[in-house]
């Protein structure tokens, strides 16, 4: 196990109806906040009115910015920064899924930063001051942004989708209410579960030795995500299953499962190229990328892949490691199929003439030395081969 | 799963030699601190000198109070409070195991509290101001106090050992270095592993429905504790195993594993009576209490005990639940024996004439309605029967 320093000061409040306490929970923490959200769903569901009432009851002033789209855009972030500066907002309340929360985090750091917020994502600048505090009410469990120190933003002008991480980006407060997920479309549940699972894959498949505890915690969470998503595929209105899936999504990405492990994030880097250019749902893109990536790298560390196949995918242990690993990957593909997820670039709606060489170059460009890390490091040609295998 | 609010702002730093960074990590966080420790072991090992040097290098002024004993005493706490007030210390640095850290937490809250610190433990008073920040360098993984919001203090004048919990008692900083544990006596390792395991038992054995994720996380951590302690029984100098055991001890008690679960803490309440009257090691007392307690309560929820027997103790699943549970408990007793832990009050050195009725009354007296909660609530007579079964 490697050295690590872990710091996670988010107050995490979980339970049916807890969003009604948002005013009390934020009381004394803000003079004026930016209420940030996506499309019309929170207005249709009544959540918007409930949140507005809770803020009013607590005497918390607020301004609003809606309209955040999946794969949240730099343009909205810039609008939010200008608005917060003009109105002297001192806190962002994100009501939404990972896209809204990531947008809120980018606004929060852009408000504090002296320079250009996008240059934080490209690595050209370093954050010059602590970001504004962010609070969240989660409406879609998937990205784990409600408790992670990360944000991912797309810049359509340059076809780039880039992440930024800073421990001060963990939300001050996150409220998770399982009943808010009951009306989500099936494909959103599937994308979310796929994203959660991949957050663990990026941590679990490592060459770091001496990781028994986090191995076992990762395996426990992976099994739970798969079980609960399969239940929700049959019973979308099962609130107890949503509670388990949502909490799993938080644990999957708050880095408890990654403590002291060298991490990869190569599947995310590859998928971000698909989303940036073709605006596909992140979870759908991951379902296509992950099995092809596993096929490409497992031979570099058959032990960890066989352990996963046995402990997570239920494959019988055997000395025939290749058979065990292949069966594990086959079962993962079958589970993706069970959830209705795409299997190929074509099924994702990406045209045959897609420039996979350019996407491989893009993915490699944001990593040190142009190499994508993991149990087997990938150069640009190898990254391109993974994209090719997804056709 | 029940509603919950989780807040854990401890900065947790893990790795060989990280204690040397204590000065840098505390820089700017304190003007003068109380360096709090136990016996002479940290002076013999050189840790004391290293910490003093690190503080001096960072320009951090400090005063000292050593001499904390296992089952830390109210008297030392009162001395520490007086010393901190006199010297205007604004932070406590505990270098030690759970006893030293618990003593530091009690001093930290006693310094801030307007009334009598012991009345916080008896429930007669409520904390009137936020405690001073506590930092820790862990020398004995067991109690989990390095990341918990709890402290347990003994008052020999009244033969009471009582706990107090407050979310502001989580340390500001905890540093865990596995190499510091290499020279611990075997029995300390065994007591520690037994305590960690029981911290999970108190959370895991519950009647709360819908807890699949934390069930699986509890099981993963219990298996890891048992595996790593068994390794350390054979190889006390295995630093990698100490790293896993120490991190498991933190996870076992920082309440990630208890999220949304009704918890018991009845084994701890029963054991505290043994420690308070006979000053036995807490982990040794638990090894005697736990199996007798399981025998007394499992029939109230055979499902969770059978799940534990299968998923943690490796018993083959079967429809004969009684056989499965009994075999699980038998294996737990065997594991305690493997670790050299006592099995009876007699082996603990508690005389046959011990007043178990008074101990049962003491344990019940600190719980609402005089009832010890759990999968089966115990009244005073039933608590006494558990003590009797330990003879």
XYZ file of C-alpha atoms in Angstrom:
782
model
C 0.000 0.000 0.000
C 1.262 3.496 -0.833
C 1.368 6.551 1.420
C -1.782 8.640 1.358
C -3.434 11.695 2.872
C -7.229 11.628 3.012
C -9.436 14.602 3.834
C -13.182 14.522 3.284
C -15.067 17.172 5.270
C -18.397 16.897 3.426
C -21.449 16.681 5.654
C -23.371 13.856 3.997
C -27.077 13.681 4.864
C -29.054 10.690 3.661
C -32.745 9.808 3.853
C -36.215 10.147 2.388
C -37.282 13.798 2.411
C -34.037 15.202 3.808
C -33.941 17.820 0.994
C -36.592 19.655 2.990
C -33.898 20.398 5.577
C -31.582 22.158 3.125
C -32.426 25.577 4.542
C -31.694 24.542 8.118
C -28.502 22.803 7.069
C -27.249 25.885 5.210
C -28.410 28.379 7.830
C -25.529 30.607 8.894
C -23.263 29.228 6.138
C -24.234 31.655 3.354
C -25.526 35.182 2.861
C -26.604 34.628 -0.738
C -26.259 31.502 -2.824
C -26.502 30.538 -6.467
C -29.191 27.898 -6.995
C -27.863 25.873 -9.924
C -29.775 23.214 -11.833
C -30.349 21.551 -15.172
C -33.479 21.206 -17.272
C -37.099 21.285 -16.254
C -37.282 17.981 -14.388
C -36.811 19.488 -10.926
C -39.613 21.951 -11.683
C -41.947 19.206 -12.930
C -41.221 16.971 -9.924
C -41.886 19.699 -7.370
C -38.333 19.506 -6.008
C -37.575 23.028 -7.210
C -40.517 24.469 -5.270
C -39.630 22.501 -2.154
C -36.034 23.758 -2.232
C -37.104 27.357 -2.846
C -39.539 27.122 0.065
C -36.869 25.636 2.346
C -34.438 28.447 1.445
C -37.101 31.097 1.958
C -38.127 29.589 5.302
C -34.500 29.739 6.440
C -34.166 33.336 5.233
C -31.449 32.460 2.717
C -31.245 34.814 -0.269
C -30.495 33.235 -3.630
C -30.092 33.831 -7.314
C -30.605 31.175 -9.990
C -28.925 29.640 -12.974
C -30.571 26.647 -14.660
C -30.004 24.968 -17.981
C -26.955 22.824 -17.243
C -26.751 20.039 -19.846
C -25.210 16.548 -19.588
C -21.466 16.860 -20.280
C -21.630 20.329 -18.698
C -20.207 23.171 -20.749
C -17.618 25.817 -20.100
C -20.007 28.474 -21.380
C -22.506 27.855 -18.559
C -19.631 27.866 -16.078
C -18.501 31.270 -17.321
C -22.059 32.592 -17.088
C -22.280 31.320 -13.513
C -18.976 32.903 -12.514
C -20.035 36.284 -13.907
C -23.411 36.042 -12.193
C -21.949 35.093 -8.787
C -19.408 37.906 -8.968
C -22.020 40.450 -9.941
C -24.457 39.315 -7.272
C -21.814 38.567 -4.624
C -23.015 35.012 -4.075
C -20.852 33.173 -1.539
C -22.062 29.585 -2.022
C -23.411 27.390 -4.854
C -26.304 25.005 -4.256
C -26.393 22.394 -7.014
C -29.699 20.549 -7.382
C -29.078 17.851 -9.942
C -26.798 15.020 -11.011
C -23.080 14.966 -11.648
C -23.296 17.452 -14.499
C -24.944 20.130 -12.377
C -22.621 19.458 -9.429
C -19.532 19.525 -11.642
C -20.718 22.786 -13.173
C -21.265 24.190 -9.660
C -17.751 23.174 -8.612
C -16.253 24.821 -11.681
C -18.205 28.013 -10.959
C -17.105 27.846 -7.301
C -13.447 27.670 -8.198
C -13.767 30.089 -11.092
C -15.232 32.710 -8.742
C -12.221 32.438 -6.451
C -9.530 32.026 -9.088
C -7.725 35.121 -10.347
C -7.117 33.782 -13.845
C -9.071 31.853 -16.481
C -11.056 28.917 -15.119
C -10.456 26.766 -18.229
C -6.693 27.045 -17.736
C -7.161 25.162 -14.444
C -8.529 22.232 -16.478
C -5.790 22.382 -19.082
C -3.155 22.571 -16.353
C -1.863 25.949 -17.496
C -2.807 27.598 -14.184
C -3.081 26.586 -10.506
C -6.024 27.524 -8.296
C -5.108 30.845 -6.646
C -7.663 30.859 -3.787
C -10.062 28.436 -2.050
C -13.248 27.834 -4.077
C -16.639 28.967 -2.788
C -18.404 26.243 -0.789
C -20.694 23.968 -2.796
C -23.795 22.223 -1.435
C -25.700 19.583 -3.362
C -29.063 17.860 -3.520
C -28.503 14.800 -5.689
C -31.096 13.886 -8.322
C -29.136 11.219 -10.206
C -26.700 8.820 -8.532
C -23.826 8.133 -10.906
C -20.861 10.474 -11.016
C -20.142 10.500 -7.280
C -19.503 14.234 -7.500
C -21.614 14.771 -4.354
C -18.638 13.620 -2.290
C -15.668 13.680 -4.674
C -13.006 16.371 -5.036
C -13.353 16.381 -8.834
C -15.149 18.152 -11.642
C -15.253 17.409 -15.369
C -16.165 20.130 -17.868
C -16.524 20.115 -21.665
C -15.318 22.854 -23.969
C -17.125 22.391 -27.291
C -15.005 25.111 -28.891
C -11.958 22.847 -28.635
C -13.725 19.430 -28.449
C -12.044 18.840 -25.051
C -13.613 17.291 -21.946
C -11.199 17.699 -19.033
C -11.201 16.975 -15.330
C -9.820 18.926 -12.405
C -9.293 17.710 -8.866
C -8.652 19.638 -5.650
C -9.469 18.507 -2.139
C -11.264 21.795 -1.444
C -13.759 20.862 -4.187
C -15.459 18.273 -1.994
C -18.912 19.719 -1.275
C -19.503 21.310 2.127
C -22.894 19.567 2.241
C -24.548 16.824 0.204
C -28.115 15.627 0.630
C -29.157 12.291 -0.873
C -32.817 11.230 -0.879
C -33.550 7.884 -2.538
C -37.155 8.733 -3.414
C -35.919 11.406 -5.838
C -34.567 8.639 -8.113
C -37.784 6.659 -8.489
C -38.849 8.400 -11.669
C -35.497 8.300 -13.456
C -35.561 6.654 -16.894
C -34.118 3.119 -16.998
C -31.217 4.170 -19.183
C -30.150 6.798 -16.626
C -30.040 4.117 -13.937
C -27.946 1.916 -16.223
C -25.533 4.725 -17.159
C -25.180 5.599 -13.505
C -24.456 2.060 -12.336
C -21.939 1.668 -15.170
C -20.175 4.888 -14.161
C -20.060 3.887 -10.463
C -18.628 0.501 -11.332
C -15.968 2.086 -13.511
C -14.989 4.473 -10.701
C -14.055 1.351 -8.770
C -12.369 -0.352 -11.745
C -10.065 2.660 -12.096
C -8.927 2.118 -8.489
C -9.153 -1.656 -8.177
C -7.087 -2.751 -11.174
C -3.651 -1.736 -9.935
C -0.172 -3.159 -9.590
C 0.199 -1.715 -6.057
C 0.947 -4.610 -3.649
C -0.458 -5.010 -0.129
C -3.980 -3.696 -0.663
C -6.057 -6.453 0.966
C -8.512 -4.197 2.794
C -9.346 -1.883 -0.093
C -9.443 -4.879 -2.467
C -12.161 -6.388 -0.298
C -14.022 -3.072 0.117
C -13.913 -2.511 -3.664
C -15.232 -6.016 -4.295
C -18.043 -5.549 -1.750
C -19.128 -2.300 -3.413
C -18.853 -3.668 -6.968
C -21.043 -6.662 -6.073
C -23.592 -4.377 -4.416
C -23.793 -2.032 -7.406
C -24.342 -4.935 -9.807
C -26.947 -6.613 -7.565
C -28.911 -3.439 -6.886
C -28.849 -2.257 -10.517
C -30.148 -5.663 -11.603
C -32.975 -5.332 -9.054
C -33.781 -1.833 -10.353
C -33.848 -3.116 -13.940
C -36.791 -5.294 -12.845
C -38.293 -2.927 -10.243
C -37.552 0.733 -11.096
C -39.720 1.850 -8.176
C -37.764 -0.055 -5.508
C -36.715 2.776 -3.176
C -34.638 0.505 -0.936
C -32.580 -0.601 -3.937
C -32.139 3.017 -4.993
C -30.878 3.800 -1.483
C -28.248 1.068 -1.766
C -27.244 2.078 -5.282
C -26.971 5.765 -4.390
C -24.846 5.182 -1.307
C -22.693 2.793 -3.356
C -22.208 5.538 -5.941
C -20.900 7.885 -3.276
C -18.573 5.278 -1.744
C -17.372 4.317 -5.224
C -15.922 7.758 -5.813
C -15.120 9.421 -2.480
C -11.789 7.570 -2.608
C -12.175 5.433 0.502
C -11.833 2.560 -1.982
C -8.695 4.024 -3.526
C -6.664 4.713 -0.367
C -2.988 3.924 -0.941
C -3.595 2.437 -4.405
C -1.985 3.619 -7.636
C -4.974 4.493 -9.804
C -5.539 4.362 -13.546
C -8.392 6.561 -14.893
C -7.539 5.393 -18.391
C -11.077 4.214 -19.226
C -12.336 7.655 -18.194
C -9.700 9.384 -20.324
C -10.688 7.266 -23.346
C -14.416 7.781 -22.766
C -14.039 11.531 -22.339
C -12.860 11.636 -25.946
C -16.094 9.976 -27.082
C -18.262 12.338 -24.998
C -16.316 15.425 -25.985
C -16.628 14.804 -29.717
C -19.975 12.956 -29.971
C -21.734 14.070 -26.747
C -22.645 10.476 -25.833
C -23.744 9.698 -22.254
C -20.651 9.048 -20.144
C -21.982 5.775 -18.705
C -22.867 4.474 -22.170
C -19.419 5.333 -23.470
C -17.800 3.500 -20.543
C -19.815 0.324 -21.268
C -18.234 0.272 -24.704
C -14.693 1.168 -23.631
C -14.254 -0.951 -20.482
C -14.456 -4.521 -21.863
C -12.177 -3.651 -24.779
C -9.727 -2.052 -22.360
C -9.796 -5.117 -20.082
C -9.113 -7.373 -23.101
C -6.114 -5.168 -23.920
C -4.488 -5.032 -20.487
C -5.411 -8.020 -18.289
C -2.362 -10.095 -19.251
C -0.146 -7.498 -17.543
C -1.651 -8.504 -14.168
C -3.693 -11.691 -14.485
C -3.780 -12.082 -10.673
C -5.920 -9.023 -9.959
C -8.222 -9.740 -12.918
C -8.707 -13.356 -11.801
C -9.380 -12.175 -8.233
C -12.047 -9.825 -9.610
C -13.575 -12.543 -11.785
C -13.891 -14.857 -8.778
C -14.804 -12.386 -6.025
C -17.057 -10.044 -8.008
C -18.255 -11.866 -11.127
C -18.811 -15.200 -9.378
C -16.512 -17.241 -11.642
C -15.288 -20.480 -10.015
C -11.645 -20.285 -8.965
C -9.324 -22.330 -11.146
C -5.667 -22.578 -12.003
C -6.632 -21.788 -15.600
C -6.285 -18.045 -15.060
C -6.973 -17.149 -18.682
C -10.298 -18.981 -18.634
C -11.250 -17.354 -15.320
C -10.455 -13.830 -16.523
C -12.124 -14.310 -19.911
C -15.254 -15.617 -18.214
C -15.240 -12.615 -15.864
C -15.061 -10.192 -18.782
C -17.742 -12.173 -20.637
C -20.039 -11.882 -17.608
C -19.387 -8.131 -17.374
C -20.413 -7.739 -21.040
C -23.520 -9.818 -20.326
C -24.402 -7.588 -17.360
C -24.005 -4.455 -19.483
C -26.316 -6.083 -22.042
C -28.824 -6.986 -19.311
C -28.905 -3.271 -18.393
C -29.498 -2.318 -22.037
C -26.124 -0.643 -22.467
C -24.398 -0.342 -25.853
C -21.540 -2.688 -26.750
C -19.923 -0.935 -29.732
C -19.151 2.530 -31.060
C -21.821 1.892 -33.666
C -24.437 1.173 -31.015
C -23.337 4.417 -29.347
C -24.208 6.196 -32.576
C -20.622 7.034 -33.434
C -20.037 6.893 -37.197
C -17.656 4.366 -38.755
C -15.465 7.172 -40.062
C -14.799 8.472 -36.513
C -11.190 9.609 -36.206
C -10.024 7.215 -33.506
C -6.392 8.235 -34.061
C -7.251 11.804 -33.089
C -9.202 10.574 -30.051
C -6.250 8.427 -28.937
C -3.976 11.422 -29.344
C -6.396 13.540 -27.313
C -6.629 11.022 -24.472
C -2.844 10.632 -24.303
C -2.195 14.369 -24.483
C -3.499 15.029 -20.964
C -1.303 12.394 -19.278
C 2.309 12.662 -18.197
C 4.591 11.626 -21.045
C 1.560 10.970 -23.258
C 1.132 7.560 -21.583
C -2.169 6.287 -20.125
C -1.412 4.591 -16.780
C -2.817 1.337 -15.402
C -1.850 -2.301 -14.866
C -0.429 -1.944 -18.378
C 0.467 1.561 -19.510
C -0.880 2.408 -22.972
C 0.853 4.555 -25.553
C -1.062 6.356 -28.258
C -0.997 3.427 -30.696
C -2.252 1.062 -27.985
C -4.995 3.520 -26.992
C -6.037 3.701 -30.633
C -6.176 -0.099 -30.736
C -8.651 -0.047 -27.818
C -10.892 2.353 -29.772
C -10.554 0.113 -32.856
C -11.609 -2.912 -30.824
C -14.805 -1.032 -29.856
C -16.066 -0.771 -33.439
C -31.569 1.707 5.891
C -32.194 4.548 8.359
C -31.600 8.252 7.830
C -28.109 9.444 8.722
C -25.833 12.478 8.774
C -22.124 11.768 8.433
C -19.354 14.299 9.013
C -15.717 13.257 9.280
C -13.274 16.112 8.702
C -10.143 14.366 10.041
C -7.089 14.668 7.826
C -5.824 11.075 7.847
C -2.185 10.651 6.815
C -0.861 7.131 6.344
C 2.600 5.776 5.584
C 6.000 4.706 6.865
C 7.735 7.658 8.518
C 4.879 10.135 8.121
C 5.142 11.084 11.828
C 8.192 13.101 10.834
C 5.815 15.468 9.044
C 3.762 16.251 12.138
C 5.315 19.712 12.480
C 4.567 20.645 8.870
C 1.047 19.253 9.136
C 0.311 21.278 12.297
C 2.039 24.449 11.120
C -0.329 27.405 11.393
C -2.926 25.322 13.265
C -1.632 25.911 16.816
C 0.279 28.469 18.861
C 1.047 26.085 21.719
C 0.042 22.462 22.085
C -0.074 19.864 24.816
C 2.043 16.833 23.892
C 0.188 13.946 25.559
C 1.491 10.393 25.868
C 1.573 7.266 27.988
C 4.469 5.372 29.487
C 8.084 5.261 28.458
C 7.727 3.259 25.245
C 7.724 6.295 22.955
C 10.909 7.513 24.657
C 12.618 4.114 24.327
C 11.617 3.778 20.674
C 12.909 7.211 19.688
C 9.447 8.364 18.571
C 9.327 10.967 21.332
C 12.568 12.563 20.173
C 11.462 12.520 16.548
C 8.171 14.235 17.388
C 9.880 16.848 19.582
C 12.347 17.561 16.780
C 9.566 17.874 14.230
C 7.678 20.315 16.454
C 10.827 22.346 17.136
C 11.701 22.441 13.430
C 8.228 23.807 12.677
C 8.528 26.382 15.458
C 5.571 24.948 17.395
C 5.678 25.591 21.151
C 4.487 22.786 23.405
C 4.026 21.607 26.948
C 3.908 17.957 28.006
C 1.813 15.528 29.969
C 2.764 11.845 29.950
C 1.738 8.924 32.097
C -1.615 8.017 30.570
C -2.462 4.418 31.541
C -4.633 1.843 29.731
C -8.285 2.493 30.676
C -7.374 6.189 30.934
C -8.344 7.913 34.145
C -10.355 10.990 34.965
C -7.560 12.219 37.233
C -5.090 12.558 34.339
C -7.795 14.280 32.315
C -8.312 16.826 35.087
C -4.559 17.415 35.337
C -4.422 17.967 31.570
C -7.314 20.416 31.602
C -5.700 22.475 34.382
C -2.358 22.447 32.602
C -3.808 23.520 29.236
C -5.785 26.329 30.844
C -2.782 27.562 32.795
C -0.479 27.409 29.777
C -3.101 28.510 27.241
C -2.545 25.506 25.007
C -4.900 25.542 21.998
C -4.414 21.992 20.662
C -3.637 18.506 22.047
C -1.214 16.194 20.239
C -1.758 12.620 21.416
C 1.111 10.234 20.705
C -0.121 6.816 21.703
C -2.949 4.305 21.397
C -6.632 4.656 22.105
C -6.099 5.400 25.791
C -3.872 8.403 25.112
C -6.130 9.652 22.330
C -9.263 9.256 24.447
C -7.542 11.100 27.295
C -6.578 13.876 24.847
C -10.167 14.167 23.607
C -11.472 14.402 27.171
C -8.917 17.120 27.963
C -9.842 18.928 24.722
C -13.516 19.040 25.615
C -12.876 19.689 29.282
C -10.832 22.786 28.393
C -13.721 24.203 26.390
C -16.569 23.104 28.654
C -17.835 25.499 31.320
C -18.856 22.776 33.772
C -17.408 19.521 35.093
C -15.959 17.255 32.389
C -17.107 14.054 34.118
C -20.713 15.238 34.011
C -20.460 15.097 30.204
C -19.766 11.360 30.533
C -22.562 10.756 33.034
C -24.979 12.715 30.844
C -25.648 15.323 33.514
C -24.262 18.132 31.345
C -24.020 18.963 27.631
C -20.834 20.259 25.975
C -21.037 24.060 26.157
C -18.377 24.970 23.549
C -16.408 23.261 20.745
C -13.484 21.171 22.076
C -9.890 22.123 21.312
C -8.570 20.400 18.180
C -6.841 17.057 18.756
C -4.076 15.631 16.574
C -2.802 12.066 16.913
C 0.164 9.889 16.073
C -1.062 6.329 16.544
C 1.181 3.799 18.286
C -1.345 0.976 18.779
C -4.106 0.181 16.279
C -7.168 -0.992 18.172
C -9.642 1.518 19.532
C -10.158 3.454 16.302
C -10.097 6.683 18.307
C -7.770 8.225 15.691
C -10.810 8.794 13.473
C -13.816 8.278 15.752
C -15.946 10.921 17.471
C -15.783 9.057 20.795
C -13.802 8.907 24.011
C -14.033 6.472 26.938
C -12.738 7.450 30.387
C -12.567 5.548 33.689
C -13.335 7.039 37.056
C -11.813 4.712 39.681
C -13.459 6.692 42.486
C -16.864 5.426 41.339
C -15.779 2.260 39.452
C -17.358 3.679 36.287
C -15.978 3.548 32.730
C -18.127 5.731 30.493
C -18.073 6.882 26.888
C -18.927 10.209 25.322
C -19.511 10.942 21.657
C -19.625 14.250 19.785
C -18.870 14.803 16.122
C -16.456 17.612 16.973
C -14.306 15.036 18.822
C -13.040 13.528 15.585
C -9.337 14.463 15.475
C -8.295 17.338 13.219
C -5.278 15.263 12.110
C -4.287 11.617 12.525
C -0.988 10.122 11.416
C -0.680 6.341 11.092
C 2.721 4.737 10.409
C 2.714 0.937 10.231
C 6.367 0.562 11.249
C 5.550 1.945 14.700
C 3.594 -1.250 15.448
C 6.359 -3.754 14.678
C 7.583 -3.975 18.257
C 4.178 -4.273 19.930
C 3.767 -7.341 22.162
C 1.694 -10.159 20.641
C -1.080 -9.734 23.187
C -1.501 -6.066 22.265
C -1.988 -7.065 18.635
C -4.574 -9.656 19.691
C -6.437 -7.233 21.983
C -6.440 -4.664 19.196
C -7.767 -7.018 16.523
C -10.450 -8.226 18.948
C -11.538 -4.643 19.673
C -11.654 -3.723 15.963
C -13.730 -6.782 15.175
C -16.147 -5.949 17.977
C -16.521 -2.366 16.696
C -17.927 -3.960 13.550
C -20.061 -6.523 15.437
C -21.761 -3.657 17.301
C -22.805 -2.199 13.938
C -23.284 -5.332 11.838
C -25.683 -7.312 14.053
C -28.790 -5.207 13.615
C -32.452 -5.598 12.799
C -32.380 -2.605 10.412
C -33.542 -3.801 6.952
C -32.067 -2.744 3.602
C -28.384 -2.537 4.517
C -26.799 -4.529 1.686
C -23.868 -2.181 1.032
C -22.754 -1.724 4.625
C -23.343 -5.447 5.285
C -20.851 -6.217 2.528
C -18.386 -3.534 3.649
C -18.564 -4.828 7.245
C -17.959 -8.389 6.061
C -14.998 -7.310 3.921
C -13.394 -5.510 6.859
C -14.086 -8.320 9.357
C -12.472 -10.888 7.028
C -9.462 -8.616 6.531
C -8.966 -8.064 10.276
C -9.082 -11.802 10.988
C -6.756 -12.662 8.088
C -4.190 -9.986 8.902
C -4.186 -10.692 12.655
C -3.611 -14.373 11.920
C -0.665 -13.410 9.709
C 0.736 -11.187 12.470
C 0.374 -13.996 15.012
C 2.898 -15.898 12.879
C 4.956 -12.915 11.639
C 4.879 -10.039 14.156
C 7.346 -8.109 12.006
C 5.199 -8.103 8.857
C 4.825 -4.363 8.205
C 2.463 -4.859 5.259
C 0.099 -6.865 7.484
C 0.295 -4.150 10.153
C -0.624 -1.573 7.492
C -3.735 -3.558 6.580
C -4.702 -4.179 10.200
C -4.218 -0.538 11.184
C -6.275 0.832 8.292
C -8.933 -1.779 9.063
C -9.010 -0.564 12.658
C -9.720 2.964 11.503
C -12.419 1.907 9.028
C -13.947 -0.359 11.697
C -14.755 2.600 13.915
C -15.058 5.765 11.816
C -18.684 4.747 11.208
C -18.565 4.312 7.446
C -19.565 0.728 8.266
C -22.453 1.841 10.473
C -24.159 4.316 8.128
C -27.931 4.074 8.445
C -27.795 1.028 10.761
C -29.302 0.816 14.233
C -26.312 -0.029 16.408
C -25.951 -2.040 19.604
C -22.803 -1.332 21.702
C -24.023 -3.836 24.255
C -20.820 -5.913 24.250
C -18.897 -2.707 24.921
C -21.246 -1.739 27.740
C -20.825 -5.182 29.341
C -17.036 -5.169 28.887
C -16.682 -1.664 30.318
C -17.979 -3.075 33.608
C -15.182 -5.656 33.642
C -12.516 -3.042 32.829
C -13.887 -0.502 35.260
C -13.869 -2.877 38.234
C -10.948 -5.205 37.409
C -8.874 -3.039 35.030
C -8.615 -5.862 32.468
C -7.503 -5.046 28.911
C -10.565 -4.010 26.899
C -9.791 -6.398 24.001
C -9.336 -9.330 26.373
C -12.628 -8.569 28.093
C -14.414 -8.436 24.732
C -13.078 -11.880 23.746
C -14.812 -13.283 26.831
C -18.071 -11.323 26.483
C -18.740 -11.551 22.733
C -19.287 -15.315 22.241
C -21.488 -15.535 25.330
C -23.473 -12.539 24.077
C -23.876 -14.112 20.616
C -25.124 -17.342 22.230
C -27.677 -15.277 24.143
C -29.094 -13.221 21.279
C -28.651 -14.921 17.886
C -32.083 -16.579 17.881
C -33.680 -13.117 17.728
C -32.225 -12.647 14.216
C -30.848 -15.924 12.873
C -30.636 -14.458 9.354
C -27.939 -11.903 10.071
C -25.949 -14.372 12.197
C -26.115 -17.031 9.478
C -25.067 -14.441 6.880
C -22.075 -13.582 9.090
C -21.183 -17.230 9.617
C -21.159 -17.851 5.865
C -19.673 -14.591 4.562
C -17.116 -13.961 7.318
C -16.428 -17.226 9.124
C -16.447 -19.367 5.974
C -19.182 -21.756 7.111
C -20.920 -23.540 4.204
C -24.392 -22.187 3.561
C -27.164 -24.553 4.613
C -30.857 -24.482 5.427
C -29.927 -25.689 8.906
C -29.526 -22.151 10.233
C -28.859 -23.244 13.799
C -25.936 -25.413 12.729
C -24.545 -22.616 10.539
C -24.717 -20.013 13.316
C -23.315 -22.337 15.987
C -20.428 -23.247 13.713
C -19.767 -19.551 13.081
C -19.610 -18.823 16.799
C -17.439 -21.922 17.352
C -15.001 -20.656 14.721
C -14.920 -17.219 16.335
C -14.015 -18.799 19.684
C -11.312 -20.836 17.909
C -9.901 -17.689 16.338
C -9.799 -15.922 19.703
C -7.961 -18.970 21.077
C -5.539 -18.918 18.122
C -4.719 -15.338 19.079
C -4.097 -16.347 22.692
C -7.134 -14.482 24.044
C -8.921 -15.520 27.252
C -12.210 -17.424 27.046
C -13.622 -17.020 30.580
C -13.785 -14.532 33.430
C -11.405 -16.840 35.299
C -8.842 -16.674 32.474
C -9.247 -12.884 32.614
C -8.191 -13.066 36.256
C -11.605 -12.080 37.580
C -12.381 -13.897 40.842
C -15.274 -16.364 41.117
C -16.951 -14.156 43.716
C -17.178 -11.238 41.273
C -20.486 -9.426 41.697
C -21.957 -9.954 38.240
C -25.343 -8.670 39.403
C -23.788 -5.303 40.208
C -21.965 -5.281 36.877
C -25.206 -6.025 35.010
C -26.898 -3.220 36.911
C -24.016 -0.889 36.035
C -24.145 -1.738 32.324
C -27.910 -1.281 32.155
C -27.841 1.954 34.137
C -26.272 3.966 31.291
C -28.837 2.927 28.671
C -32.291 4.343 28.017
C -34.842 2.546 30.145
C -32.125 0.334 31.623
C -32.265 -1.868 28.505
C -29.197 -2.886 26.460
C -30.123 -2.600 22.771
C -29.287 -5.004 19.934
C -30.891 -7.704 17.770
C -32.400 -8.800 21.088
C -32.660 -6.149 23.803
C -31.335 -7.333 27.170
C -32.757 -6.396 30.535
C -30.641 -6.502 33.676
C -31.385 -10.167 34.414
C -30.469 -11.143 30.846
C -27.278 -9.079 31.033
C -26.398 -10.852 34.259
C -26.991 -14.194 32.534
C -24.409 -13.214 29.876
C -21.859 -12.514 32.627
C -22.750 -15.831 34.274
C -22.188 -17.659 30.984
C -18.669 -16.191 30.889
C -17.560 -17.912 34.094
